[in-house]
Amino acid sequence: VAGETFTSKLLKEVARLEEQGGHFPDLAPILDYFQAAFDQEDAKKMGRIAPKPGDSEELEEAKAGMKRLAREMADYLKEQKEHFGCEVKYWGTGKNRFQLEVPVSKIKKASREYELASGTKVVKRYVTQETREFLERQVSAELQEEQAVVEHQRKIFQKFSQHAGTWQKAIVCLSLLDCLASLATYSKGVEDGCFP
């Protein structure tokens, strides 16, 4: 502790770093590593520790695969707009993603390769071999991305656990400091008294 003025041996031991003759471990190098290992704000928002760009080859692969897929899907959608001669868009969520939504007035152009999946009075939604493949590839890339994030998080937790002894030393010192501070605060508030 910089500028310490207390004389208590116990207080000095728990407040000084180990290299200064105390018991408190130097946490700076460990904390610096964890500060740089992942995006702190993103972890708070998302509730998970995701790798930074370039930290995970598997994650980069998954993201690159999703970008390629997005381009292919855009090209395919453009082809479908030309085929039907109208605005066609992808519709759906989860396992029903990437259905082609076509206005009812244009469904006559839907051949056998278009399988009716759902619809309303205004639009019909179709799946094709291509949209099924898009869904499979998207789900696969999302799974690969999730596994890469989980693996990175596991490595961070493992690194944290490697320092268990250091964390324990710091906790013991902080606990003792907290206890001593509480006792000091209490004794300061007692004006006159006699305690056995």
mmCIF file of C-alpha atoms in Angstrom:
data_model
loop_
_atom_site.group_PDB
_atom_site.id
_atom_site.type_symbol
_atom_site.label_atom_id
_atom_site.label_comp_id
_atom_site.label_asym_id
_atom_site.label_seq_id
_atom_site.Cartn_x
_atom_site.Cartn_y
_atom_site.Cartn_z
ATOM 1 C CA VAL A 1 0.000 0.000 0.000
ATOM 2 C CA ALA A 2 1.583 3.288 -1.083
ATOM 3 C CA GLY A 3 2.129 5.816 1.703
ATOM 4 C CA GLU A 4 1.113 3.403 4.466
ATOM 5 C CA THR A 5 1.325 4.844 7.958
ATOM 6 C CA PHE A 6 0.114 1.958 10.100
ATOM 7 C CA THR A 7 2.360 -0.029 12.405
ATOM 8 C CA SER A 8 0.343 -3.244 12.744
ATOM 9 C CA LYS A 9 2.367 -6.236 11.556
ATOM 10 C CA LEU A 10 -0.797 -8.088 10.502
ATOM 11 C CA LEU A 11 -2.093 -5.123 8.532
ATOM 12 C CA LYS A 12 1.248 -4.697 6.777
ATOM 13 C CA GLU A 13 1.344 -8.400 5.856
ATOM 14 C CA VAL A 14 -2.095 -8.426 4.209
ATOM 15 C CA ALA A 15 -1.788 -4.991 2.590
ATOM 16 C CA ARG A 16 1.684 -5.368 1.041
ATOM 17 C CA LEU A 17 2.509 -7.254 -2.121
ATOM 18 C CA GLU A 18 4.511 -10.457 -1.761
ATOM 19 C CA GLU A 19 7.606 -8.899 -3.362
ATOM 20 C CA GLN A 20 7.449 -6.150 -0.708
ATOM 21 C CA GLY A 21 7.438 -8.696 2.113
ATOM 22 C CA GLY A 22 3.662 -9.005 2.461
ATOM 23 C CA HIS A 23 1.188 -11.736 1.619
ATOM 24 C CA PHE A 24 -0.912 -10.051 -1.088
ATOM 25 C CA PRO A 25 -0.178 -11.525 -4.555
ATOM 26 C CA ASP A 26 0.612 -9.282 -7.511
ATOM 27 C CA LEU A 27 -2.511 -9.690 -9.651
ATOM 28 C CA ALA A 28 -1.511 -7.164 -12.336
ATOM 29 C CA PRO A 29 -0.003 -9.624 -14.888
ATOM 30 C CA ILE A 30 -2.927 -12.033 -14.525
ATOM 31 C CA LEU A 31 -5.525 -9.262 -14.770
ATOM 32 C CA ASP A 32 -3.720 -7.769 -17.793
ATOM 33 C CA TYR A 33 -3.989 -11.133 -19.558
ATOM 34 C CA PHE A 34 -7.735 -11.415 -18.912
ATOM 35 C CA GLN A 35 -8.295 -7.781 -19.853
ATOM 36 C CA ALA A 36 -6.733 -8.473 -23.264
ATOM 37 C CA ALA A 37 -8.138 -12.001 -23.753
ATOM 38 C CA PHE A 38 -11.680 -10.944 -24.682
ATOM 39 C CA ASP A 39 -13.965 -7.950 -25.153
ATOM 40 C CA GLN A 40 -15.192 -7.098 -21.653
ATOM 41 C CA GLU A 41 -18.179 -5.000 -22.773
ATOM 42 C CA ASP A 42 -19.316 -7.625 -25.260
ATOM 43 C CA ALA A 43 -19.090 -10.293 -22.557
ATOM 44 C CA LYS A 44 -21.284 -8.202 -20.233
ATOM 45 C CA LYS A 45 -23.866 -7.590 -22.967
ATOM 46 C CA MET A 46 -23.951 -11.101 -24.428
ATOM 47 C CA GLY A 47 -23.390 -13.063 -21.233
ATOM 48 C CA ARG A 48 -20.605 -15.112 -22.815
ATOM 49 C CA ILE A 49 -16.928 -14.760 -23.583
ATOM 50 C CA ALA A 50 -16.391 -14.639 -27.326
ATOM 51 C CA PRO A 51 -12.982 -14.609 -29.013
ATOM 52 C CA LYS A 52 -11.664 -11.427 -30.520
ATOM 53 C CA PRO A 53 -11.206 -11.396 -34.308
ATOM 54 C CA GLY A 54 -8.259 -13.601 -35.206
ATOM 55 C CA ASP A 55 -8.267 -15.550 -31.904
ATOM 56 C CA SER A 56 -10.183 -18.564 -33.205
ATOM 57 C CA GLU A 57 -9.546 -20.148 -36.589
ATOM 58 C CA GLU A 58 -12.760 -22.200 -36.283
ATOM 59 C CA LEU A 59 -14.813 -19.066 -35.628
ATOM 60 C CA GLU A 60 -13.237 -17.251 -38.564
ATOM 61 C CA GLU A 61 -14.030 -20.264 -40.774
ATOM 62 C CA ALA A 62 -17.658 -20.297 -39.645
ATOM 63 C CA LYS A 63 -18.068 -16.564 -40.251
ATOM 64 C CA ALA A 64 -16.432 -16.823 -43.673
ATOM 65 C CA GLY A 65 -18.796 -19.693 -44.512
ATOM 66 C CA MET A 66 -21.799 -17.592 -43.496
ATOM 67 C CA LYS A 67 -20.598 -14.691 -45.656
ATOM 68 C CA ARG A 68 -20.198 -17.002 -48.671
ATOM 69 C CA LEU A 69 -23.646 -18.422 -48.003
ATOM 70 C CA ALA A 70 -25.181 -14.943 -47.744
ATOM 71 C CA ARG A 71 -23.734 -14.059 -51.171
ATOM 72 C CA GLU A 72 -25.032 -17.305 -52.707
ATOM 73 C CA MET A 73 -28.455 -16.722 -51.169
ATOM 74 C CA ALA A 74 -28.569 -13.170 -52.537
ATOM 75 C CA ASP A 75 -27.673 -14.449 -56.021
ATOM 76 C CA TYR A 76 -30.310 -17.190 -55.796
ATOM 77 C CA LEU A 77 -32.945 -14.702 -54.645
ATOM 78 C CA LYS A 78 -32.077 -12.466 -57.600
ATOM 79 C CA GLU A 79 -32.593 -15.457 -59.916
ATOM 80 C CA GLN A 80 -35.967 -16.151 -58.285
ATOM 81 C CA LYS A 81 -37.069 -12.542 -58.716
ATOM 82 C CA GLU A 82 -36.230 -12.796 -62.412
ATOM 83 C CA HIS A 83 -37.971 -16.185 -62.691
ATOM 84 C CA PHE A 84 -41.212 -15.001 -61.078
ATOM 85 C CA GLY A 85 -40.995 -11.464 -62.470
ATOM 86 C CA CYS A 86 -41.795 -9.867 -59.136
ATOM 87 C CA GLU A 87 -40.506 -9.158 -55.630
ATOM 88 C CA VAL A 88 -39.552 -12.431 -53.943
ATOM 89 C CA LYS A 89 -38.065 -12.550 -50.477
ATOM 90 C CA TYR A 90 -36.932 -15.029 -47.892
ATOM 91 C CA TRP A 91 -39.330 -15.687 -45.057
ATOM 92 C CA GLY A 92 -39.280 -17.704 -41.860
ATOM 93 C CA THR A 93 -37.387 -18.328 -38.666
ATOM 94 C CA GLY A 94 -35.668 -21.270 -37.019
ATOM 95 C CA LYS A 95 -36.090 -24.462 -39.013
ATOM 96 C CA ASN A 96 -38.478 -22.720 -41.413
ATOM 97 C CA ARG A 97 -35.972 -20.124 -42.601
ATOM 98 C CA PHE A 98 -35.336 -19.293 -46.228
ATOM 99 C CA GLN A 99 -38.786 -20.046 -47.608
ATOM 100 C CA LEU A 100 -39.367 -18.142 -50.842
ATOM 101 C CA GLU A 101 -42.317 -15.795 -50.391
ATOM 102 C CA VAL A 102 -44.104 -15.236 -53.706
ATOM 103 C CA PRO A 103 -47.242 -13.159 -54.375
ATOM 104 C CA VAL A 104 -50.278 -15.330 -55.188
ATOM 105 C CA SER A 105 -50.593 -13.596 -58.562
ATOM 106 C CA LYS A 106 -47.259 -15.134 -59.666
ATOM 107 C CA ILE A 107 -47.528 -18.698 -58.305
ATOM 108 C CA LYS A 108 -48.321 -20.134 -61.740
ATOM 109 C CA LYS A 109 -44.605 -19.923 -62.424
ATOM 110 C CA ALA A 110 -43.848 -22.269 -59.510
ATOM 111 C CA SER A 111 -42.924 -25.600 -61.089
ATOM 112 C CA ARG A 112 -42.581 -29.004 -59.433
ATOM 113 C CA GLU A 113 -39.252 -28.077 -57.894
ATOM 114 C CA TYR A 114 -41.100 -25.577 -55.671
ATOM 115 C CA GLU A 115 -42.677 -27.320 -52.686
ATOM 116 C CA LEU A 116 -45.462 -25.350 -50.997
ATOM 117 C CA ALA A 117 -44.560 -24.862 -47.330
ATOM 118 C CA SER A 118 -47.105 -22.286 -46.132
ATOM 119 C CA GLY A 119 -49.020 -19.273 -47.249
ATOM 120 C CA THR A 120 -51.717 -16.661 -46.797
ATOM 121 C CA LYS A 121 -54.352 -15.192 -49.105
ATOM 122 C CA VAL A 122 -51.746 -12.791 -50.435
ATOM 123 C CA VAL A 123 -48.536 -14.872 -50.636
ATOM 124 C CA LYS A 124 -47.388 -18.476 -50.911
ATOM 125 C CA ARG A 125 -44.154 -19.707 -49.439
ATOM 126 C CA TYR A 126 -42.054 -22.353 -51.117
ATOM 127 C CA VAL A 127 -38.981 -24.398 -50.344
ATOM 128 C CA THR A 128 -36.639 -25.723 -52.993
ATOM 129 C CA GLN A 129 -33.656 -28.013 -52.960
ATOM 130 C CA GLU A 130 -31.461 -24.915 -52.872
ATOM 131 C CA THR A 131 -33.255 -23.305 -49.908
ATOM 132 C CA ARG A 132 -33.059 -26.599 -47.985
ATOM 133 C CA GLU A 133 -29.319 -26.686 -48.654
ATOM 134 C CA PHE A 134 -28.994 -23.040 -47.555
ATOM 135 C CA LEU A 135 -30.716 -23.895 -44.285
ATOM 136 C CA GLU A 136 -28.484 -26.930 -43.682
ATOM 137 C CA ARG A 137 -25.352 -24.921 -44.360
ATOM 138 C CA GLN A 138 -26.516 -22.015 -42.205
ATOM 139 C CA VAL A 139 -27.367 -24.288 -39.280
ATOM 140 C CA SER A 140 -24.023 -26.056 -39.663
ATOM 141 C CA ALA A 141 -22.107 -22.751 -39.689
ATOM 142 C CA GLU A 142 -24.051 -21.490 -36.654
ATOM 143 C CA LEU A 143 -23.235 -24.700 -34.791
ATOM 144 C CA GLN A 144 -19.557 -24.384 -35.756
ATOM 145 C CA GLU A 145 -19.597 -20.764 -34.546
ATOM 146 C CA GLU A 146 -21.214 -21.721 -31.231
ATOM 147 C CA GLN A 147 -18.729 -24.553 -30.680
ATOM 148 C CA ALA A 148 -15.812 -22.196 -31.362
ATOM 149 C CA VAL A 149 -17.151 -19.701 -28.817
ATOM 150 C CA VAL A 150 -17.708 -22.447 -26.226
ATOM 151 C CA GLU A 151 -14.194 -23.803 -26.770
ATOM 152 C CA HIS A 152 -12.654 -20.347 -26.425
ATOM 153 C CA GLN A 153 -14.655 -19.736 -23.250
ATOM 154 C CA ARG A 154 -13.512 -23.109 -21.874
ATOM 155 C CA LYS A 155 -9.887 -22.122 -22.477
ATOM 156 C CA ILE A 156 -10.395 -18.802 -20.666
ATOM 157 C CA PHE A 157 -11.979 -20.570 -17.678
ATOM 158 C CA GLN A 158 -9.144 -23.109 -17.648
ATOM 159 C CA LYS A 159 -6.586 -20.280 -17.614
ATOM 160 C CA PHE A 160 -8.515 -18.634 -14.762
ATOM 161 C CA SER A 161 -8.494 -21.901 -12.807
ATOM 162 C CA GLN A 162 -4.734 -22.253 -13.222
ATOM 163 C CA HIS A 163 -4.407 -19.253 -10.913
ATOM 164 C CA ALA A 164 -6.669 -20.662 -8.185
ATOM 165 C CA GLY A 165 -3.919 -20.444 -5.542
ATOM 166 C CA THR A 166 -3.261 -16.802 -6.374
ATOM 167 C CA TRP A 167 -6.961 -15.940 -6.259
ATOM 168 C CA GLN A 168 -7.254 -17.726 -2.919
ATOM 169 C CA LYS A 169 -4.343 -15.725 -1.428
ATOM 170 C CA ALA A 170 -5.938 -12.468 -2.588
ATOM 171 C CA ILE A 171 -9.326 -13.492 -1.158
ATOM 172 C CA VAL A 172 -7.798 -14.340 2.227
ATOM 173 C CA CYS A 173 -5.990 -10.980 2.367
ATOM 174 C CA LEU A 174 -9.072 -9.017 1.260
ATOM 175 C CA SER A 175 -11.285 -10.880 3.747
ATOM 176 C CA LEU A 176 -8.921 -10.084 6.590
ATOM 177 C CA LEU A 177 -8.690 -6.422 5.506
ATOM 178 C CA ASP A 178 -12.490 -6.251 5.353
ATOM 179 C CA CYS A 179 -12.772 -7.753 8.831
ATOM 180 C CA LEU A 180 -10.151 -5.387 10.285
ATOM 181 C CA ALA A 181 -11.808 -2.370 8.630
ATOM 182 C CA SER A 182 -15.209 -3.380 10.032
ATOM 183 C CA LEU A 183 -13.763 -3.772 13.538
ATOM 184 C CA ALA A 184 -11.992 -0.399 13.232
ATOM 185 C CA THR A 185 -15.198 1.294 12.078
ATOM 186 C CA TYR A 186 -17.149 -0.255 14.947
ATOM 187 C CA SER A 187 -14.562 0.645 17.588
ATOM 188 C CA LYS A 188 -14.430 4.223 16.281
ATOM 189 C CA GLY A 189 -18.174 4.513 16.827
ATOM 190 C CA VAL A 190 -18.022 3.363 20.436
ATOM 191 C CA GLU A 191 -17.446 6.446 22.573
ATOM 192 C CA ASP A 192 -17.050 4.940 25.999
ATOM 193 C CA GLY A 193 -17.324 1.372 26.963
ATOM 194 C CA CYS A 194 -15.778 -1.496 28.732
ATOM 195 C CA PHE A 195 -15.365 -4.827 26.997
ATOM 196 C CA PRO A 196 -14.070 -7.994 28.633
#
